[in-house]
XYZ file of C-alpha atoms in Angstrom:
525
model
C 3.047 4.881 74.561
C 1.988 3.630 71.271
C 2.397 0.009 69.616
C 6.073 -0.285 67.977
C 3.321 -1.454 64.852
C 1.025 1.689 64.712
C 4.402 3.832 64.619
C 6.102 2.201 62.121
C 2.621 2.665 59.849
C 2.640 6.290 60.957
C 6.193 6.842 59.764
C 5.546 5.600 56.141
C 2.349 7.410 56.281
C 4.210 10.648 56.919
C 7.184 10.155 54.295
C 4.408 9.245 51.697
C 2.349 12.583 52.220
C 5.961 13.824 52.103
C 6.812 12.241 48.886
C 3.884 13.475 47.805
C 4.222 17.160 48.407
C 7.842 17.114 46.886
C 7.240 14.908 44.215
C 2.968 14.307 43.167
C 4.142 12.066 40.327
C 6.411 9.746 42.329
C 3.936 7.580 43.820
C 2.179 6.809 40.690
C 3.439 3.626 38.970
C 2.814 3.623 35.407
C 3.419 0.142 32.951
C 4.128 1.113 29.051
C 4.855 -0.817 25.977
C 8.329 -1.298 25.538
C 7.339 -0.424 22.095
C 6.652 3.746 23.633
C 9.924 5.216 23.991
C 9.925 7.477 27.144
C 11.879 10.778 26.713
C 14.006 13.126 28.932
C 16.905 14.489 27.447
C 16.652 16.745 24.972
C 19.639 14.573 22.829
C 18.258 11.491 23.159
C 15.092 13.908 21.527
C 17.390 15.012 18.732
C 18.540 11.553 18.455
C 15.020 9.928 18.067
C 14.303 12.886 15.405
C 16.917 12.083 13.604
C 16.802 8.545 13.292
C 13.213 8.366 13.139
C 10.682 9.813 10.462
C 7.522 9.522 11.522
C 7.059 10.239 14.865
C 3.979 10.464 17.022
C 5.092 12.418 21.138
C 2.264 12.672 23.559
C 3.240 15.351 26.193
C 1.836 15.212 29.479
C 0.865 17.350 32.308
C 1.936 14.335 34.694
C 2.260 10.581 34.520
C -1.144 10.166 36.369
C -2.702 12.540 33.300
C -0.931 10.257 30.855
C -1.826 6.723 32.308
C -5.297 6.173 30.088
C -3.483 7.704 26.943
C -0.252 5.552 27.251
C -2.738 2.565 27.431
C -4.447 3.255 24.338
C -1.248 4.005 22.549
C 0.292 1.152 23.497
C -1.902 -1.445 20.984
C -1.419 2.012 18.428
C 2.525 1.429 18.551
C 1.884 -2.320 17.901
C -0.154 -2.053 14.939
C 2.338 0.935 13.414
C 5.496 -1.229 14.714
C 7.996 -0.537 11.898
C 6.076 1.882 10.006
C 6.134 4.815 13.162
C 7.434 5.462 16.527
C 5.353 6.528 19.497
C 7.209 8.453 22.547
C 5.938 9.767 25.859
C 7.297 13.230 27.375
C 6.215 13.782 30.973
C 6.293 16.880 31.708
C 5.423 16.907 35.328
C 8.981 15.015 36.374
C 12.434 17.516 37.150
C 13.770 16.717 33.492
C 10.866 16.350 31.195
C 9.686 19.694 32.942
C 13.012 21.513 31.613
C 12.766 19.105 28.255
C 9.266 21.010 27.338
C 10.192 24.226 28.721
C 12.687 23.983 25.911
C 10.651 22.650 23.268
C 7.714 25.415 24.599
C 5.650 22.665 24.847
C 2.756 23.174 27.951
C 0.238 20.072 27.752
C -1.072 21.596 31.172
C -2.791 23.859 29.554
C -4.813 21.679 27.672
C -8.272 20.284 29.346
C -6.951 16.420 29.634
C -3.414 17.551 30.615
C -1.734 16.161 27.110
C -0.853 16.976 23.601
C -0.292 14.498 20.863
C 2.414 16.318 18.487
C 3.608 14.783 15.291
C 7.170 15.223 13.904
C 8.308 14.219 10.247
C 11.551 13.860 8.496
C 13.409 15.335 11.938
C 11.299 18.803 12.191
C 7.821 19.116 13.670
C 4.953 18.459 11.906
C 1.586 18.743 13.155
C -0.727 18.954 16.140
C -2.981 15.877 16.067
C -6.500 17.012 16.474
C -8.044 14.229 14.194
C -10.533 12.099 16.412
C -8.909 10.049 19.323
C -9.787 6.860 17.600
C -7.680 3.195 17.073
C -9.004 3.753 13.400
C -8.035 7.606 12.945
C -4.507 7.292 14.671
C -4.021 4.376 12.313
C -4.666 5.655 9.226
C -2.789 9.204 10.084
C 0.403 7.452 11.334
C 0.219 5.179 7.679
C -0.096 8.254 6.080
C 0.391 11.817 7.980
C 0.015 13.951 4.728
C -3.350 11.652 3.595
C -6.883 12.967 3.894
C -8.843 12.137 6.846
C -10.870 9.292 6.881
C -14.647 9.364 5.649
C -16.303 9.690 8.936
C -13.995 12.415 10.320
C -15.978 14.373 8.095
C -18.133 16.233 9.649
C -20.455 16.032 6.986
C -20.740 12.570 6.830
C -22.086 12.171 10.298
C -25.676 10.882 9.153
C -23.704 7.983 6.739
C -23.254 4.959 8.699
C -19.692 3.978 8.497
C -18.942 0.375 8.515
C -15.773 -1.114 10.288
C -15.199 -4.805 9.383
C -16.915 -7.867 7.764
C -18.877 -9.018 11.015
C -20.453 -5.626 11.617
C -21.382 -5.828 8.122
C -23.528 -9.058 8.994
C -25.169 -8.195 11.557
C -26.228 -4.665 10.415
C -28.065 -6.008 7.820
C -29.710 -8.601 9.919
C -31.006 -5.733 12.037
C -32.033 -2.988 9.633
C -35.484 -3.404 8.487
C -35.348 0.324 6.308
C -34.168 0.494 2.925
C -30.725 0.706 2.727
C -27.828 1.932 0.113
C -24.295 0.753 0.792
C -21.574 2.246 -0.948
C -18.211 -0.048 -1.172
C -15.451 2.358 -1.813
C -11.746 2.832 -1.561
C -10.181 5.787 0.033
C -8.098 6.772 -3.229
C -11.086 5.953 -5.502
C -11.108 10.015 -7.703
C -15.389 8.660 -8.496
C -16.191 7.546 -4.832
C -14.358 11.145 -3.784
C -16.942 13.167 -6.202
C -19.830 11.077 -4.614
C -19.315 10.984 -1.673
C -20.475 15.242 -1.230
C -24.249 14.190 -2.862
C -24.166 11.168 -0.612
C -23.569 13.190 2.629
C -26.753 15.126 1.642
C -28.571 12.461 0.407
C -28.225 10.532 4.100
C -28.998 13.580 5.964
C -32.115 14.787 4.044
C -33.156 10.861 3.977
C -32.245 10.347 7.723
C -34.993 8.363 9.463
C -36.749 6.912 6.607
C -33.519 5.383 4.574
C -30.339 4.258 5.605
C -27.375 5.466 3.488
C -24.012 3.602 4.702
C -20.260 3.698 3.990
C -17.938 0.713 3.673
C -14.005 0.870 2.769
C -13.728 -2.802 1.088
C -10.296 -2.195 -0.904
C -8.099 -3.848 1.923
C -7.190 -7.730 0.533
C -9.615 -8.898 4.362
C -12.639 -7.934 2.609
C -11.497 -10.397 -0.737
C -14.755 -12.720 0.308
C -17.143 -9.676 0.486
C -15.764 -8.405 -3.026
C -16.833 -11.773 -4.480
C -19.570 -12.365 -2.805
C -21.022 -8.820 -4.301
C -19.458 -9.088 -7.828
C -17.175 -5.662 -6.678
C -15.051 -5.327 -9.955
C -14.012 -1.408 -9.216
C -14.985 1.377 -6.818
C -17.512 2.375 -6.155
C -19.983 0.099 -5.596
C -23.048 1.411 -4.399
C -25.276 -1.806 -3.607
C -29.481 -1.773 -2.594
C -30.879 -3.444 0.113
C -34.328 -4.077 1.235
C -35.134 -5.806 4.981
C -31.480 -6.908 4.971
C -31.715 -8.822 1.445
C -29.406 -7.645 -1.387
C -31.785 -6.630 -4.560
C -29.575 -4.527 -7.433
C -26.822 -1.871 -7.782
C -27.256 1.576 -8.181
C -25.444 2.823 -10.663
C -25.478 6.955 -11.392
C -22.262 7.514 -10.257
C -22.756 11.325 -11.083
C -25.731 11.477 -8.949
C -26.872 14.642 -7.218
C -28.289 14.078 -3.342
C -32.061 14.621 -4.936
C -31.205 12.226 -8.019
C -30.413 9.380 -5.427
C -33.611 10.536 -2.779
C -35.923 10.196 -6.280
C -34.436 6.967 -7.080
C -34.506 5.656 -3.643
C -38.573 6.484 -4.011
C -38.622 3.957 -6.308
C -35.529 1.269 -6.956
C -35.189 0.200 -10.482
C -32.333 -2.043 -11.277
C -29.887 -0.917 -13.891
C -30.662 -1.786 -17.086
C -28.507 -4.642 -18.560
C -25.832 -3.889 -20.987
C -25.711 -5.818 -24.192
C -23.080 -8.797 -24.112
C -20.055 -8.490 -25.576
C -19.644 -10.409 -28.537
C -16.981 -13.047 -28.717
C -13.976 -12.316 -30.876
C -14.617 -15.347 -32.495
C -17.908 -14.618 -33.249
C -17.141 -11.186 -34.701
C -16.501 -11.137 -38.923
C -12.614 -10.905 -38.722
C -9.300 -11.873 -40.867
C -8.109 -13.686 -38.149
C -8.435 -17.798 -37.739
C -10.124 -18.816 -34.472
C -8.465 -22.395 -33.358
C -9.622 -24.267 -30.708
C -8.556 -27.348 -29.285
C -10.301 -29.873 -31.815
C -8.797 -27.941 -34.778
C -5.414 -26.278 -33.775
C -2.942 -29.390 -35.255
C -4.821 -29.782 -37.912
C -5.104 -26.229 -38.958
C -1.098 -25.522 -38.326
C -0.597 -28.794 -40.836
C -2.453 -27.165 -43.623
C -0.225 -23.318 -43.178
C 3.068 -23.757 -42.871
C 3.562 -20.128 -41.627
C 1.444 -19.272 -38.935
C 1.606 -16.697 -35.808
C -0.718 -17.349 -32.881
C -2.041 -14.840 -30.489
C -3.402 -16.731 -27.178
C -5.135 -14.533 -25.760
C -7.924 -13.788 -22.859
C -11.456 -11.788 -23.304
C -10.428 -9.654 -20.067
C -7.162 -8.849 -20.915
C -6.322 -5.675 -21.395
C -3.600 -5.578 -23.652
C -5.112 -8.338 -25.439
C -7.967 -5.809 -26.414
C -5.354 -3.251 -27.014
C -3.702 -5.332 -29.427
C -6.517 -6.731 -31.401
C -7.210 -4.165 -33.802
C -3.376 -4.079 -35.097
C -3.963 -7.321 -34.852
C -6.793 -7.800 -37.646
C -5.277 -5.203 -39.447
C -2.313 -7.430 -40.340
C -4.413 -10.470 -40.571
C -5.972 -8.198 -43.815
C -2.759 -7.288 -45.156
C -1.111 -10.809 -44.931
C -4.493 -12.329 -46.589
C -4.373 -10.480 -49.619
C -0.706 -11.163 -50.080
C 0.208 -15.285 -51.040
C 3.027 -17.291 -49.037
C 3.300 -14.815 -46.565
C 1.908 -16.867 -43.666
C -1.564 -15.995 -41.804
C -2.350 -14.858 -38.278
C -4.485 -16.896 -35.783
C -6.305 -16.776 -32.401
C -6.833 -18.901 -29.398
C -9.273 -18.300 -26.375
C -7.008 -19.694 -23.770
C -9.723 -19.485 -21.574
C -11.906 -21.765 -23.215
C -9.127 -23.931 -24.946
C -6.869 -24.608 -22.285
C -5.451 -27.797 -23.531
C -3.900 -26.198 -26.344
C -2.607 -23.495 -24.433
C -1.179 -25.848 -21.692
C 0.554 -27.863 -24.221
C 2.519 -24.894 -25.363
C 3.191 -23.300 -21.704
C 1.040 -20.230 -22.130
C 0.589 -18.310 -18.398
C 0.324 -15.224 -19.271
C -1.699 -12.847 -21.800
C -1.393 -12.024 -24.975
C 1.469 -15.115 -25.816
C 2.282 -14.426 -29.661
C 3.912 -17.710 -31.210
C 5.418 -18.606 -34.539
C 4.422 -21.753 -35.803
C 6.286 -23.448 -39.076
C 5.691 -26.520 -40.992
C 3.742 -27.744 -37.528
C 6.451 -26.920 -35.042
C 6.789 -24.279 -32.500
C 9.378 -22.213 -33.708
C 9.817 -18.874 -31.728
C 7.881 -16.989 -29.171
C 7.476 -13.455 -30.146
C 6.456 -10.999 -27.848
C 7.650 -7.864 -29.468
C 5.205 -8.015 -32.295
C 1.999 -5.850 -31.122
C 1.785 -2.767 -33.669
C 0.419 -3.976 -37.356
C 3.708 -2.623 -38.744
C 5.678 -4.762 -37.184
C 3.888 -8.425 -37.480
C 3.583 -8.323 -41.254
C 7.627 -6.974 -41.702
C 8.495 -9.692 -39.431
C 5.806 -12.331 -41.392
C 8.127 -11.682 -44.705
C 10.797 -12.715 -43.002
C 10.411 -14.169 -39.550
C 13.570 -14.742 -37.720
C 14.237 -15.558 -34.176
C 13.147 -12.720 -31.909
C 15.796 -10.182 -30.044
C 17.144 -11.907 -26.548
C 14.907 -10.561 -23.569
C 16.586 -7.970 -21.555
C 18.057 -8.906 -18.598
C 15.857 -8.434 -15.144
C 17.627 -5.674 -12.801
C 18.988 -8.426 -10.648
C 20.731 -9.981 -13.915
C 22.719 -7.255 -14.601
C 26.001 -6.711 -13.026
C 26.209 -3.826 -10.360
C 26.880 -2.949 -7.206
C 23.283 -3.155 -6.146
C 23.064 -6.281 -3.768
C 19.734 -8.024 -4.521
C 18.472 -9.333 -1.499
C 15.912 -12.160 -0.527
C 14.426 -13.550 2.095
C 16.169 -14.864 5.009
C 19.476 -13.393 3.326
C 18.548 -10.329 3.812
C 19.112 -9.213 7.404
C 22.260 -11.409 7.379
C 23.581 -9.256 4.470
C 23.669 -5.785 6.048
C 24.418 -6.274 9.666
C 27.797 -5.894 8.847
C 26.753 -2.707 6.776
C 27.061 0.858 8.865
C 24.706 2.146 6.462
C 22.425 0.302 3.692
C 19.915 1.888 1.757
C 17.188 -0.335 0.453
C 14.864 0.152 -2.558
C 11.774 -2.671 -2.380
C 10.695 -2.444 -5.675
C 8.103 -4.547 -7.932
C 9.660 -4.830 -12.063
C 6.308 -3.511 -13.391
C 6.275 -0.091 -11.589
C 7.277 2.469 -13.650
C 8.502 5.207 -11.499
C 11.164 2.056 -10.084
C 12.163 1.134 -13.776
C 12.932 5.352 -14.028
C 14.728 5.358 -10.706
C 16.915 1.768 -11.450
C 19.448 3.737 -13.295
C 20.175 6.197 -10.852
C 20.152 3.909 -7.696
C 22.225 1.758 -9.859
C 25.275 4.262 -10.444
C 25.032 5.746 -6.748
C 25.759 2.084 -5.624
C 28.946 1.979 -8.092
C 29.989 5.402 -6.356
C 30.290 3.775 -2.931
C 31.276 -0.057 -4.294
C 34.708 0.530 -2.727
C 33.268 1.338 1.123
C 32.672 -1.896 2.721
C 30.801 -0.072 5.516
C 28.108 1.185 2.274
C 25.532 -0.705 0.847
C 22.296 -0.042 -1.973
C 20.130 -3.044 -1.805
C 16.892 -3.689 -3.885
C 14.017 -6.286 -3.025
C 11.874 -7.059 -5.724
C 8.556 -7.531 -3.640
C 6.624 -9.464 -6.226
C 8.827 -12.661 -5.936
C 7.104 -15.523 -3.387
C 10.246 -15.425 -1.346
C 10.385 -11.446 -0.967
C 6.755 -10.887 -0.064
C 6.302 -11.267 3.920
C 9.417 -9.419 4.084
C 8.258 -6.294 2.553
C 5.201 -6.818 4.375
C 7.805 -6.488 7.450
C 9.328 -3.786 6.351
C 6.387 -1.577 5.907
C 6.546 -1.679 2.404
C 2.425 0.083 1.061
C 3.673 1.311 -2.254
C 6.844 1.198 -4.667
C 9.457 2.178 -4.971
C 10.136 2.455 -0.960
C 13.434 3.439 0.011
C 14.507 1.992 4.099
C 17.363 3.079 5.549
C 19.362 0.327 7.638
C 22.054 0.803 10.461
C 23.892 -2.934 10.561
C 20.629 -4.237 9.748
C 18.542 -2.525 11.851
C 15.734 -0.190 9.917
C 16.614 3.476 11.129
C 14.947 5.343 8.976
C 12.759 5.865 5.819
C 14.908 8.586 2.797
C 11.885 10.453 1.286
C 14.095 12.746 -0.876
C 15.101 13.223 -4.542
C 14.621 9.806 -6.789
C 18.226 10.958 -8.587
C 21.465 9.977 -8.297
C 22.673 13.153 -6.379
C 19.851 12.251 -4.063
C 21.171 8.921 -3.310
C 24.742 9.748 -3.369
C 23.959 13.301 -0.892
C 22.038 11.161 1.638
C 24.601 8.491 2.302
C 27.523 11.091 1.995
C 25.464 13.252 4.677
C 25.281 9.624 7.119
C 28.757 9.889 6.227
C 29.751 12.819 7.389
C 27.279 12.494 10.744
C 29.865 9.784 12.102
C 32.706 11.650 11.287
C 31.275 14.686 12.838
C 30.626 12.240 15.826
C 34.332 10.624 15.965
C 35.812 14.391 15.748
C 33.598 14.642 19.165
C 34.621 11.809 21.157
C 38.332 12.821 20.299
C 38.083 16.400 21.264
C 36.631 15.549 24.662
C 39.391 13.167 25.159
């Protein structure tokens, strides 16, 4: 008779192997991110489709063919948290079987036993077949419609592609050949025409120069961008035994033109430097800090232009500038036009609050009189020099205004909409463009709806202090970006038509969703 012990082990060795048979994927014990949403219905499918915009599904064979997948997709759901979703569909248990026999989806036929499909805006998308990389999975879920990365090129397989700042380091303590670096961004339209001749270049060069990539445009690599004097893109830098020497700077350059000048590095040639505007023979009276009271007590009509040598629409605006200076000289008691350098004469410029560039002021009998910052065009500054007079009231910001826009900040902003069924959000900055086109329309959808409590448009202007970690948050890369909320929580992103029929047809449509649900729940009652 056997032990009462060895039995008892023999019986749960049996219904195991039984388990097994009937079941292969029962035994197998699987720990995901709460973050992956695990699938099995084909509503709660719909539902996530619907709710969701950018989606990433792997389909599996079996949970034991998922388990190393779901792993690395678990820190990939993390990093996109807000921004995508990540789901699992197992298609080796009783309902995800019938699930993908429905969605004629068959990862077993695939050599790892999974698929990685992508679905956008509710509809699929696209296969993933972009490299299983942290970096590539990334950069496609930021952007599904974007270009690959550089090194997903299959051309650029000989150009040594550079992750992060510490890799940086220590490849240049270790690389004893001579070495070109390129600092690009991925958007950059002159690193894009390069980068072809590069390719070449580090392929036909391969073994006897080193030809590397670097994307430095994201705000970690600030200290490298200073360090190297990177004012734009690209920014192809020399090396020799590890030790920076020069820039190269042929930008048009074919893969032989950069082999020849590899042969023999010649630094760029320096440009001439620019010439002061002060320095320059001009109308226009240069103050500085020594002589500005002075100067203002002997004219008793003046307009100042503080201004800075990199500004751009400081530059833009001299010409019109000198132009009136000439006009008003030649004409008496009609005031004259002067210049500071702010950025040499700061004491003046602190004295009269100047923080940003150009600052035009108006200057009579030694007092500040008005601040005039619609004079740029020629035209314009001598009419208003016959007859200066204070300047038109600046137009009201956005969030000024009165509307039924609620302007959101901060900590106030996910205690405004919980109580919202559905909120549409535009995160805006007040210097973009296409958002100054767009406030109009977003503006009279929000009076449309100002009588439905459960409806609300909000804006976020993203550039105030308060505002910023928020849209950070909210996955907020470009602007305008348009979030959908439901009682505060983000369900979606609206990608559609920048009009007011576009806002007023996609809340009408959420709308009509719930009352298509409540007609539901009454019929089966």
């Amino acid at each position: 008779m056997a032990p009462a012990g060895r039995c008892c082990w023999e019986r749960k060795m049996l219904l195991s192997l039984l388990l097994l048979i009937i079941c292969p994927s029962c035994l197998i014990s699987i720990k995901i991110s709460p973050l992956i949403e695990k699938i099995d219905d084909h509503k709660d499918f719909k539902k996530l489709l619907r709710t969701r915009n950018n989606v990433l599904v792997l389909y599996s064979k079996s949970a034991s063919a998922a388990e190393q997948q779901l792993k690395f997709l678990s820190n990939i759901a993390q990093d996109v948290k807000g921004r995508a979703t990540v789901s699992w569909i197992d298609c080796g248990d009783a309902e995800g079987r019938k699930l993908c026999k429905k969605l004629k989806v068959d990862p077993s036929k695939k050599p790892n036993g999974v698929e990685l499909l992508h679905y956008k805006d509710g509809t699929f998308h696209t296969e993933y077949n972009r490299p299983n990389t942290h970096k590539s999975l990334i950069a496609f879920l930021k952007d599904p419609e974007g270009a690959p990365l550089w090194e997903e090129n299959p051309d650029a397989k000989d150009v040594v592609h550079i992750d992060n700042e510490k890799d940086f380091r220590k490849f240049l303590k270790r690389e004893d050949r001579p070495l070109l670096l390129m600092f690009y961004a991925p958007w950059c339209g002159v690193c894009k025409r390069l980068m072809p001749s590069y390719q070449q270049a580090a392929a036909n060069l391969k073994g006897s120069y080193v030809l590397a990539g670097m994307n430095i445009h994201p705000p970690e690599f600030d200290r490298l961008k200073e360090e190297y004097s990177v004012k734009g893109y690209p920014t192809v830098l020399y090396f020799e035994k590890g030790k920076y020497m020069f820039n190269f700077e042929k930008y048009g350059a074919s893969a032989q033109d950069i082999a020849d000048w590899l042969k023999n590095p010649q630094a760029p040639t320096p440009e001439a430097p620019e010439v002061a505007w002060s320095e320059t023979d001009n109308p226009v009276y240069h103050l500085t800090d020594a002589d500005f009271d002075q100067f203002l007590a002997e004219h008793p009509s003046v307009l100042v232009m503080f201004y800075a040598p990199w500004c751009g629409h400081c530059k833009k605006m001299k010409p019109d500038y000198e132009k009136a200076a000439e006009t008003l000289h030649a004409e008496s008691g009609a005031g004259v036009l002067a210049a500071v350098d702010s950025t040499v004469h700061r004491a003046v410029s602190e004295k009269f609050k100047v923080t940003g560039f150009p600052t035009v002021k108006y200057f009579e009998n030694g007092e500040e009189k008005y601040t005039v910052p619609h004079l740029r065009t020629e035209q314009k500054i001598v009419e208003w020099m016959h007859n200066p007079e204070a300047p038109p009231p600046p137009e009201l910001s956005w969030d000024e205004k009165p509307s039924s826009v609620l302007h959101l900040v901060g900590d106030e902003f996910r205690e405004a909409l919980k109580k919202k069924k559905h909120s549409l959000v535009m995160f805006y900055a007040p210097w973009c463009p296409h958002c100054k086109s767009t406030i109009p329309d977003f503006t009279t959808a929000a009076d449309t709806f100002k009588e439905d409590r459960k409806i609300a448009y909000g804006a976020v202007d993203c550039t105030k202090e308060k505002n910023q970690e928020l849209c950070k948050q909210e996955g907020v890369e470009g602007f305008p970006t348009y979030n959908c909320y439901n009682y505060g929580k983000f369900s979606e992103k609206y990608s559609g038509e920048r009009t007011e029929s576009g806002f007023i047809g996609f809340v009408k449509s959420l709308r009509e969703k719930d009352q298509s649900k409540l007609g539901k729940k009454k019929d089966e009652l």
